mmCIF file of C-alpha atoms in Angstrom:
data_model
loop_
_atom_site.group_PDB
_atom_site.id
_atom_site.type_symbol
_atom_site.label_atom_id
_atom_site.label_comp_id
_atom_site.label_asym_id
_atom_site.label_seq_id
_atom_site.Cartn_x
_atom_site.Cartn_y
_atom_site.Cartn_z
ATOM 1 C CA MET V 148 0.117 -0.082 -0.144
ATOM 2 C CA ASN V 149 1.328 3.444 -0.956
ATOM 3 C CA LYS V 150 1.574 5.985 1.825
ATOM 4 C CA TYR V 151 0.951 9.519 1.268
ATOM 5 C CA LYS V 152 2.202 12.597 3.325
ATOM 6 C CA VAL V 153 -0.636 15.341 3.438
ATOM 7 C CA GLY V 154 -0.453 19.073 4.119
ATOM 8 C CA ILE V 155 -3.384 21.213 4.778
ATOM 9 C CA ILE V 156 -3.091 24.836 3.999
ATOM 10 C CA GLY V 157 -5.863 26.810 5.459
ATOM 11 C CA CYS V 158 -7.444 25.416 8.920
ATOM 12 C CA GLY V 159 -10.888 27.148 8.908
ATOM 13 C CA ARG V 160 -14.270 25.444 8.187
ATOM 14 C CA MET V 161 -13.220 23.223 5.224
ATOM 15 C CA GLY V 162 -9.946 22.622 6.750
ATOM 16 C CA PHE V 163 -11.064 21.092 9.861
ATOM 17 C CA LEU V 164 -13.512 23.252 11.671
ATOM 18 C CA PHE V 165 -16.654 21.812 10.206
ATOM 19 C CA ASP V 166 -16.248 18.478 12.146
ATOM 20 C CA GLU V 167 -16.396 20.701 15.425
ATOM 21 C CA ASP V 168 -20.164 21.059 14.770
ATOM 22 C CA GLU V 169 -21.831 18.376 16.483
ATOM 23 C CA LYS V 170 -24.580 18.335 13.899
ATOM 24 C CA THR V 171 -22.434 17.437 10.851
ATOM 25 C CA ILE V 172 -22.185 14.102 9.568
ATOM 26 C CA LYS V 173 -18.569 13.131 9.866
ATOM 27 C CA PRO V 174 -16.287 13.594 8.202
ATOM 28 C CA SER V 175 -17.415 17.041 6.805
ATOM 29 C CA SER V 176 -13.673 18.635 6.416
ATOM 30 C CA HIS V 177 -10.454 17.891 4.527
ATOM 31 C CA ALA V 178 -8.653 16.866 7.940
ATOM 32 C CA GLY V 179 -11.620 14.458 8.945
ATOM 33 C CA ALA V 180 -11.536 12.754 5.339
ATOM 34 C CA TYR V 181 -7.777 12.289 5.270
ATOM 35 C CA MET V 182 -7.933 10.662 8.726
ATOM 36 C CA SER V 183 -10.347 8.015 7.234
ATOM 37 C CA PHE V 184 -7.518 6.761 5.187
ATOM 38 C CA LYS V 185 -4.620 4.542 6.749
ATOM 39 C CA ASN V 186 -2.404 5.239 3.944
ATOM 40 C CA CYS V 187 -2.690 9.189 4.478
ATOM 41 C CA ASP V 188 -0.785 10.773 7.176
ATOM 42 C CA ILE V 189 -1.322 14.532 7.774
ATOM 43 C CA THR V 190 2.225 15.646 8.643
ATOM 44 C CA ALA V 191 1.997 19.447 8.112
ATOM 45 C CA ILE V 192 -0.528 22.151 8.616
ATOM 46 C CA CYS V 193 -0.604 25.999 7.782
ATOM 47 C CA ASP V 194 -2.695 28.957 8.760
ATOM 48 C CA ILE V 195 -1.824 32.558 9.943
ATOM 49 C CA ARG V 196 -4.093 32.004 13.154
ATOM 50 C CA THR V 197 -2.235 30.264 16.081
ATOM 51 C CA ASP V 198 -5.535 29.256 17.703
ATOM 52 C CA ARG V 199 -6.596 27.399 14.741
ATOM 53 C CA LEU V 200 -3.231 25.648 14.638
ATOM 54 C CA SER V 201 -3.350 24.775 18.433
ATOM 55 C CA LYS V 202 -6.962 23.587 18.002
ATOM 56 C CA PHE V 203 -6.202 21.384 15.166
ATOM 57 C CA LYS V 204 -3.371 19.753 17.059
ATOM 58 C CA GLU V 205 -5.744 19.231 19.931
ATOM 59 C CA ARG V 206 -8.040 17.328 17.814
ATOM 60 C CA TYR V 207 -5.636 15.400 15.552
ATOM 61 C CA GLY V 208 -2.388 15.074 17.586
ATOM 62 C CA ASN V 209 1.041 16.330 16.812
ATOM 63 C CA VAL V 210 1.718 17.678 13.300
ATOM 64 C CA ASN V 211 4.294 20.229 12.101
ATOM 65 C CA THR V 212 2.664 23.825 11.918
ATOM 66 C CA TYR V 213 3.575 26.558 9.727
ATOM 67 C CA TYR V 214 2.332 30.288 9.317
ATOM 68 C CA ASP V 215 3.907 30.443 5.755
ATOM 69 C CA TYR V 216 2.866 27.993 3.334
ATOM 70 C CA ASN V 217 5.998 28.658 1.222
ATOM 71 C CA GLU V 218 8.234 27.480 4.162
ATOM 72 C CA MET V 219 5.925 24.464 4.477
ATOM 73 C CA LEU V 220 6.090 23.485 1.005
ATOM 74 C CA LYS V 221 9.884 23.814 0.987
ATOM 75 C CA LYS V 222 10.646 21.834 4.269
ATOM 76 C CA GLU V 223 8.120 19.141 3.983
ATOM 77 C CA ASP V 224 8.340 16.236 1.442
ATOM 78 C CA LEU V 225 4.525 16.355 0.940
ATOM 79 C CA ASP V 226 2.573 14.109 -1.582
ATOM 80 C CA ILE V 227 -0.888 15.740 -1.557
ATOM 81 C CA VAL V 228 -1.773 19.233 -0.224
ATOM 82 C CA SER V 229 -5.319 20.579 0.307
ATOM 83 C CA ILE V 230 -6.001 24.300 -0.510
ATOM 84 C CA CYS V 231 -8.728 25.357 1.924
ATOM 85 C CA THR V 232 -7.758 29.204 2.286
ATOM 86 C CA PRO V 233 -10.097 32.043 1.324
ATOM 87 C CA SER V 234 -10.712 31.851 -2.411
ATOM 88 C CA ASN V 235 -8.601 35.046 -3.357
ATOM 89 C CA LEU V 236 -5.454 32.947 -2.290
ATOM 90 C CA HIS V 237 -6.187 29.739 -4.029
ATOM 91 C CA SER V 238 -4.390 30.839 -7.515
ATOM 92 C CA ASP V 239 -0.907 32.034 -5.749
ATOM 93 C CA VAL V 240 -1.044 28.905 -3.487
ATOM 94 C CA CYS V 241 -1.675 26.322 -6.176
ATOM 95 C CA ILE V 242 0.813 27.575 -8.672
ATOM 96 C CA LYS V 243 3.657 27.460 -5.975
ATOM 97 C CA ALA V 244 2.346 23.915 -4.466
ATOM 98 C CA ALA V 245 2.549 22.505 -8.125
ATOM 99 C CA LYS V 246 6.153 22.580 -8.218
ATOM 100 C CA TYR V 247 6.485 20.375 -4.867
ATOM 101 C CA VAL V 248 3.591 17.763 -4.670
ATOM 102 C CA LYS V 249 1.836 15.165 -6.793
ATOM 103 C CA ALA V 250 -1.499 16.146 -6.149
ATOM 104 C CA ILE V 251 -3.600 19.190 -5.057
ATOM 105 C CA PHE V 252 -7.078 19.243 -3.672
ATOM 106 C CA CYS V 253 -8.345 22.929 -3.977
ATOM 107 C CA GLU V 254 -11.642 24.121 -2.486
ATOM 108 C CA LYS V 255 -14.119 25.681 -4.722
ATOM 109 C CA PRO V 256 -14.415 28.125 -6.506
ATOM 110 C CA ILE V 257 -11.202 27.175 -8.296
ATOM 111 C CA ALA V 258 -10.400 31.102 -8.574
ATOM 112 C CA MET V 259 -11.718 34.568 -8.801
ATOM 113 C CA SER V 260 -11.205 34.864 -12.537
ATOM 114 C CA LEU V 261 -10.667 32.646 -15.776
ATOM 115 C CA LYS V 262 -7.036 34.117 -15.854
ATOM 116 C CA GLU V 263 -6.184 32.830 -12.375
ATOM 117 C CA ALA V 264 -7.870 29.506 -13.206
ATOM 118 C CA ASP V 265 -5.998 29.167 -16.542
ATOM 119 C CA GLN V 266 -2.638 29.826 -14.515
ATOM 120 C CA MET V 267 -3.378 27.330 -11.971
ATOM 121 C CA ILE V 268 -4.281 24.495 -14.684
ATOM 122 C CA LEU V 269 -1.076 25.319 -16.668
ATOM 123 C CA ALA V 270 1.124 25.266 -13.564
ATOM 124 C CA CYS V 271 -0.185 21.750 -12.530
ATOM 125 C CA LYS V 272 -0.028 20.414 -16.271
ATOM 126 C CA LYS V 273 3.864 21.539 -16.540
ATOM 127 C CA ASN V 274 4.716 19.961 -13.235
ATOM 128 C CA GLY V 275 2.689 16.792 -13.825
ATOM 129 C CA THR V 276 0.455 17.720 -10.746
ATOM 130 C CA ILE V 277 -3.111 16.219 -10.477
ATOM 131 C CA LEU V 278 -5.269 19.320 -9.637
ATOM 132 C CA ALA V 279 -8.786 18.354 -8.229
ATOM 133 C CA ILE V 280 -11.456 20.834 -7.276
ATOM 134 C CA ASP V 281 -13.896 20.267 -4.413
ATOM 135 C CA HIS V 282 -17.272 20.603 -6.251
ATOM 136 C CA ILE V 283 -18.365 17.855 -3.552
ATOM 137 C CA ARG V 284 -21.735 16.896 -5.242
ATOM 138 C CA ARG V 285 -19.589 15.043 -8.043
ATOM 139 C CA TRP V 286 -18.750 12.609 -4.884
ATOM 140 C CA ASP V 287 -22.146 12.578 -3.548
ATOM 141 C CA ARG V 288 -24.153 9.162 -4.163
ATOM 142 C CA THR V 289 -27.382 11.400 -4.661
ATOM 143 C CA TYR V 290 -26.161 13.105 -7.578
ATOM 144 C CA GLU V 291 -24.543 9.944 -9.147
ATOM 145 C CA LYS V 292 -27.974 8.389 -8.926
ATOM 146 C CA ILE V 293 -29.467 11.367 -10.460
ATOM 147 C CA LYS V 294 -27.047 11.146 -13.352
ATOM 148 C CA GLU V 295 -27.532 7.400 -13.724
ATOM 149 C CA LEU V 296 -31.574 7.954 -14.041
ATOM 150 C CA ILE V 297 -31.190 10.917 -16.598
ATOM 151 C CA ASP V 298 -28.593 9.267 -18.796
ATOM 152 C CA ASN V 299 -30.770 5.997 -18.811
ATOM 153 C CA GLU V 300 -34.205 8.152 -19.291
ATOM 154 C CA THR V 301 -35.506 6.002 -16.553
ATOM 155 C CA TYR V 302 -38.303 8.633 -16.090
ATOM 156 C CA GLY V 303 -38.643 9.983 -19.575
ATOM 157 C CA LYS V 304 -36.635 12.894 -21.230
ATOM 158 C CA VAL V 305 -35.822 15.840 -19.385
ATOM 159 C CA THR V 306 -37.900 18.994 -20.536
ATOM 160 C CA SER V 307 -36.835 21.520 -18.109
ATOM 161 C CA ILE V 308 -34.913 22.263 -14.859
ATOM 162 C CA ILE V 309 -35.194 24.423 -11.848
ATOM 163 C CA ALA V 310 -31.734 24.603 -9.689
ATOM 164 C CA TYR V 311 -31.754 26.065 -6.504
ATOM 165 C CA SER V 312 -28.642 27.586 -4.951
ATOM 166 C CA SER V 313 -27.651 29.249 -1.530
ATOM 167 C CA PRO V 314 -26.655 32.999 -2.221
ATOM 168 C CA GLY V 315 -23.475 33.720 -3.873
ATOM 169 C CA LEU V 316 -22.847 32.660 -7.448
ATOM 170 C CA MET V 317 -19.249 32.199 -6.820
ATOM 171 C CA ASN V 318 -19.802 30.321 -3.386
ATOM 172 C CA GLY V 319 -22.835 27.903 -3.480
ATOM 173 C CA GLY V 320 -23.702 28.852 -7.007
ATOM 174 C CA VAL V 321 -20.756 27.199 -8.683
ATOM 175 C CA HIS V 322 -21.937 23.955 -6.856
ATOM 176 C CA ILE V 323 -24.986 23.888 -8.638
ATOM 177 C CA ILE V 324 -23.525 25.035 -11.819
ATOM 178 C CA ASP V 325 -21.138 22.259 -11.820
ATOM 179 C CA VAL V 326 -23.916 19.589 -10.965
ATOM 180 C CA ILE V 327 -25.895 20.814 -13.963
ATOM 181 C CA GLN V 328 -22.769 20.548 -16.378
ATOM 182 C CA HIS V 329 -21.833 17.115 -14.918
ATOM 183 C CA ILE V 330 -25.419 15.486 -15.459
ATOM 184 C CA PHE V 331 -26.722 17.422 -18.483
ATOM 185 C CA GLY V 332 -23.672 18.727 -20.424
ATOM 186 C CA ARG V 333 -22.142 22.042 -21.163
ATOM 187 C CA ILE V 334 -24.167 25.256 -20.610
ATOM 188 C CA GLN V 335 -24.427 27.260 -23.795
ATOM 189 C CA CYS V 336 -25.768 30.596 -22.759
ATOM 190 C CA ILE V 337 -27.022 32.548 -19.928
ATOM 191 C CA SER V 338 -29.293 35.595 -19.010
ATOM 192 C CA GLY V 339 -28.914 36.594 -15.493
ATOM 193 C CA HIS V 340 -30.073 39.175 -12.995
ATOM 194 C CA ILE V 341 -28.036 40.195 -9.839
ATOM 195 C CA ILE V 342 -29.790 40.889 -6.471
ATOM 196 C CA LYS V 343 -27.325 43.107 -4.882
ATOM 197 C CA ASP V 344 -26.609 42.819 -1.115
ATOM 198 C CA LEU V 345 -23.540 43.792 1.008
ATOM 199 C CA SER V 346 -21.275 41.104 -0.160
ATOM 200 C CA THR V 347 -19.042 41.034 -3.230
ATOM 201 C CA ASP V 348 -20.817 37.754 -4.339
ATOM 202 C CA ALA V 349 -24.322 38.714 -4.633
ATOM 203 C CA CYS V 350 -27.478 36.444 -5.029
ATOM 204 C CA GLY V 351 -29.223 36.250 -8.443
ATOM 205 C CA ILE V 352 -31.743 34.624 -10.600
ATOM 206 C CA GLY V 353 -30.946 33.576 -14.225
ATOM 207 C CA TYR V 354 -32.183 31.633 -17.427
ATOM 208 C CA LEU V 355 -29.785 29.363 -19.231
ATOM 209 C CA THR V 356 -29.956 26.651 -21.698
ATOM 210 C CA VAL V 357 -27.955 23.349 -21.404
ATOM 211 C CA ASN V 358 -27.803 20.925 -24.380
ATOM 212 C CA GLY V 359 -30.995 22.679 -25.437
ATOM 213 C CA ILE V 360 -32.687 22.203 -22.289
ATOM 214 C CA PRO V 361 -34.158 25.303 -20.451
ATOM 215 C CA CYS V 362 -33.103 25.840 -16.998
ATOM 216 C CA ILE V 363 -33.671 28.379 -14.225
ATOM 217 C CA ILE V 364 -31.032 28.911 -11.372
ATOM 218 C CA ASP V 365 -32.737 30.441 -8.299
ATOM 219 C CA ALA V 366 -29.962 31.831 -6.025
ATOM 220 C CA THR V 367 -32.224 34.361 -4.390
ATOM 221 C CA PRO V 368 -31.894 34.844 -0.604
ATOM 222 C CA LYS V 369 -34.082 32.990 1.608
ATOM 223 C CA LYS V 370 -34.580 32.308 5.274
ATOM 224 C CA TYR V 371 -33.800 28.706 4.685
ATOM 225 C CA MET V 372 -31.134 26.673 2.867
ATOM 226 C CA LYS V 373 -32.373 25.046 -0.637
ATOM 227 C CA VAL V 374 -29.671 23.625 -2.675
ATOM 228 C CA GLY V 375 -30.673 21.158 -5.332
ATOM 229 C CA LEU V 376 -32.752 20.196 -8.435
ATOM 230 C CA ASP V 377 -36.125 19.906 -9.693
ATOM 231 C CA ILE V 378 -35.828 18.135 -12.898
ATOM 232 C CA TYR V 379 -39.032 17.981 -15.051
ATOM 233 C CA THR V 380 -39.357 15.007 -17.456
ATOM 234 C CA THR V 381 -42.044 13.802 -19.718
ATOM 235 C CA GLU V 382 -43.183 11.372 -17.204
ATOM 236 C CA GLY V 383 -43.038 13.786 -13.930
ATOM 237 C CA ILE V 384 -40.645 15.405 -11.667
ATOM 238 C CA LEU V 385 -37.463 14.129 -10.168
ATOM 239 C CA GLU V 386 -36.208 16.098 -7.356
ATOM 240 C CA ASN V 387 -33.850 15.938 -4.482
ATOM 241 C CA SER V 388 -34.287 17.321 -0.941
ATOM 242 C CA GLY V 389 -31.699 20.173 -1.236
ATOM 243 C CA ILE V 390 -30.322 19.553 2.298
ATOM 244 C CA THR V 391 -26.824 20.960 2.217
ATOM 245 C CA ARG V 392 -24.624 18.543 4.575
ATOM 246 C CA GLY V 393 -27.092 15.804 5.560
ATOM 247 C CA GLU V 394 -28.511 12.807 4.210
ATOM 248 C CA LYS V 395 -30.485 13.724 0.846
ATOM 249 C CA VAL V 396 -33.696 12.217 -0.276
ATOM 250 C CA LEU V 397 -34.367 11.746 -3.924
ATOM 251 C CA VAL V 398 -37.969 11.210 -5.038
ATOM 252 C CA PHE V 399 -40.040 11.190 -8.157
ATOM 253 C CA LYS V 400 -43.696 12.578 -8.752
ATOM 254 C CA LYS V 401 -45.201 10.671 -11.645
ATOM 255 C CA GLY V 402 -47.986 12.314 -13.775
ATOM 256 C CA VAL V 403 -50.950 9.876 -14.187
ATOM 257 C CA SER V 404 -54.499 10.227 -15.234
ATOM 258 C CA SER V 405 -56.496 12.635 -13.089
ATOM 259 C CA SER V 406 -59.373 11.248 -10.804
ATOM 260 C CA PHE V 407 -61.039 14.587 -11.249
ATOM 261 C CA GLU V 408 -60.916 15.581 -14.853
ATOM 262 C CA SER V 409 -61.003 13.606 -18.058
ATOM 263 C CA GLY V 410 -58.078 13.998 -20.422
ATOM 264 C CA VAL V 411 -55.575 15.600 -17.692
ATOM 265 C CA SER V 412 -52.515 14.040 -15.966
ATOM 266 C CA GLU V 413 -51.873 15.074 -12.630
ATOM 267 C CA LEU V 414 -48.792 14.366 -10.247
ATOM 268 C CA VAL V 415 -49.280 11.589 -7.668
ATOM 269 C CA GLU V 416 -47.788 11.461 -4.418
ATOM 270 C CA PRO V 417 -44.037 11.264 -4.502
ATOM 271 C CA PHE V 418 -42.143 7.972 -4.088
ATOM 272 C CA THR V 419 -38.650 7.735 -2.569
ATOM 273 C CA ILE V 420 -36.017 6.414 -4.788
ATOM 274 C CA ASP V 421 -33.245 3.964 -3.286
ATOM 275 C CA ILE V 422 -29.536 5.556 -3.870
ATOM 276 C CA GLY V 423 -27.975 2.600 -2.461
ATOM 277 C CA ILE V 424 -25.192 2.516 0.074
ATOM 278 C CA SER V 425 -23.554 5.837 0.327
ATOM 279 C CA SER V 426 -20.649 7.169 2.296
ATOM 280 C CA PRO V 427 -19.461 10.881 3.099
ATOM 281 C CA PRO V 428 -18.862 12.674 -0.186
ATOM 282 C CA LEU V 429 -15.364 14.017 1.054
ATOM 283 C CA VAL V 430 -14.214 10.347 1.852
ATOM 284 C CA ASN V 431 -15.171 9.496 -1.894
ATOM 285 C CA ALA V 432 -13.377 12.474 -3.209
ATOM 286 C CA ILE V 433 -9.981 11.359 -1.210
ATOM 287 C CA ASP V 434 -10.484 8.128 -2.287
ATOM 288 C CA ASN V 435 -11.025 9.199 -6.152
ATOM 289 C CA LEU V 436 -8.002 11.409 -5.884
ATOM 290 C CA ILE V 437 -5.723 8.415 -4.389
ATOM 291 C CA ASN V 438 -6.850 6.054 -7.060
ATOM 292 C CA THR V 439 -6.183 8.571 -9.640
ATOM 293 C CA LEU V 440 -2.748 9.107 -8.390
ATOM 294 C CA GLU V 441 -2.142 5.355 -8.593
ATOM 295 C CA GLY V 442 -3.797 5.240 -12.153
ATOM 296 C CA LYS V 443 -6.633 3.249 -10.802
ATOM 297 C CA ASP V 444 -9.354 5.794 -11.878
ATOM 298 C CA THR V 445 -10.080 9.073 -13.495
ATOM 299 C CA LEU V 446 -10.652 12.283 -11.578
ATOM 300 C CA ARG V 447 -14.344 13.133 -11.290
ATOM 301 C CA CYS V 448 -13.883 17.174 -10.937
ATOM 302 C CA SER V 449 -10.628 18.582 -12.540
ATOM 303 C CA GLY V 450 -9.354 22.071 -12.632
ATOM 304 C CA ASP V 451 -10.965 22.214 -16.146
ATOM 305 C CA ASP V 452 -14.278 21.467 -14.411
ATOM 306 C CA GLY V 453 -13.647 24.163 -11.878
ATOM 307 C CA ARG V 454 -12.974 26.575 -14.627
ATOM 308 C CA LYS V 455 -16.290 25.872 -16.536
ATOM 309 C CA ALA V 456 -18.344 26.531 -13.345
ATOM 310 C CA ILE V 457 -16.777 30.033 -12.661
ATOM 311 C CA GLU V 458 -17.087 30.834 -16.385
ATOM 312 C CA VAL V 459 -20.939 30.400 -16.013
ATOM 313 C CA ALA V 460 -21.043 32.358 -12.773
ATOM 314 C CA ILE V 461 -18.811 35.363 -14.152
ATOM 315 C CA ALA V 462 -21.114 35.181 -17.248
ATOM 316 C CA PHE V 463 -24.012 35.539 -14.901
ATOM 317 C CA HIS V 464 -22.606 38.680 -13.547
ATOM 318 C CA LEU V 465 -21.618 40.104 -16.878
ATOM 319 C CA SER V 466 -25.182 39.673 -18.215
ATOM 320 C CA SER V 467 -26.647 41.450 -15.316
ATOM 321 C CA TYR V 468 -24.266 44.374 -15.688
ATOM 322 C CA LEU V 469 -25.512 44.360 -19.525
ATOM 323 C CA ASP V 470 -29.223 44.540 -18.161
ATOM 324 C CA GLY V 471 -29.898 40.995 -18.649
ATOM 325 C CA LYS V 472 -28.134 40.459 -21.973
ATOM 326 C CA ARG V 473 -27.980 36.877 -23.290
ATOM 327 C CA ILE V 474 -24.314 35.750 -23.003
ATOM 328 C CA SER V 475 -22.957 32.926 -24.976
ATOM 329 C CA LEU V 476 -20.249 30.452 -23.718
ATOM 330 C CA PRO V 477 -17.359 30.393 -23.738
ATOM 331 C CA ILE V 478 -16.456 34.079 -22.913
ATOM 332 C CA ASP V 479 -13.372 35.900 -22.953
ATOM 333 C CA THR V 480 -13.139 38.580 -19.986
ATOM 334 C CA GLU V 481 -10.883 39.972 -17.484
ATOM 335 C CA LEU V 482 -13.770 40.146 -15.036
ATOM 336 C CA GLY V 483 -13.026 38.583 -11.790
ATOM 337 C CA ILE V 484 -15.360 38.176 -8.637
ATOM 338 C CA LEU V 485 -14.544 37.814 -5.011
ATOM 339 C CA PRO V 486 -16.608 34.821 -3.605
ATOM 340 C CA ARG V 487 -18.356 35.475 -0.391
ATOM 341 C CA GLN V 488 -17.429 33.486 2.633
ATOM 342 C CA THR V 489 -20.921 32.472 3.746
ATOM 343 C CA SER V 490 -24.368 32.452 2.519
ATOM 344 C CA TYR V 491 -25.541 33.146 5.957
ATOM 345 C CA ASN V 492 -25.684 36.933 5.922
ATOM 346 C CA GLU V 493 -25.942 39.719 3.639
ATOM 347 C CA ARG V 494 -22.266 40.582 4.356
ATOM 348 C CA GLY V 495 -21.064 37.170 2.905
ATOM 349 C CA ARG V 496 -18.569 37.390 5.683
ATOM 350 C CA LEU V 497 -17.938 35.052 8.582
ATOM 351 C CA ASP V 498 -17.972 36.789 12.051
ATOM 352 C CA ASP V 499 -14.765 34.879 13.317
#
């Protein structure tokens, strides 16, 4: 069994703090996921906050700690690095890490602009480094099942889609954009309307086409979280619960002859679809990354996939700046968007 030395740059929520939340299904962080593998050894961590470094060591034991990731990369002979820093640092960290490690697992969004994403992808290709982007639903059994059902036309042909996202097109939005492109194919065009708030990465609602299928993306502010898909088919509606970090429910509402009017079909009560045995998506992601390193699998979400997701989000913003003008993809723009840190407040910033 190959052994892998792992470093984590950024010890915030995705680095390890999500597993401090008693409500989350464990593991929900990079550190927790790596700890699930006997052949992964977290040997070094980096953060500018000493309290987070100390808390990490309290939870996971003795590791080498650094304030400067450059020093960590030079001193530690790492195989894999997770980049869990704020998004505006992804590009610089990735480009430098690519010279030292075999694989990089970078949090979404890949970067703030297409230019930054291109630089990251190029650096990894030049150094033969695998670049995976954490669009976590790629490794979620619910969405695997949805793709299987759609590909097989189990419930008929898709006629339209409504996709729901938490606020922040470059935060939660890229998750649902990636899911759409993973399941249905490349998005061709978008017309968007931004709903401004106090953040750099606002909410919005937009209309797009994907493989000729009309789709609405709803990333409007709500007092609750809804992230998922309502997929309208010729036979009914396939939908998932939209729960963000918990066990998801996949249901189908079938159209049948109405009991109340002749010649009309109506939706019956939904029935739950068995998605099979599932495991935490981050564990699946690390497993996929390791198997890709060993030549046993192909990467489910690459740097190119991450770039395609932010391209749509940036086009969404661009369309809104142009009063909802229809934007065709691909685009060539210098526009960059600073992603919000959280969907929970109008500022889009964490309080800690």
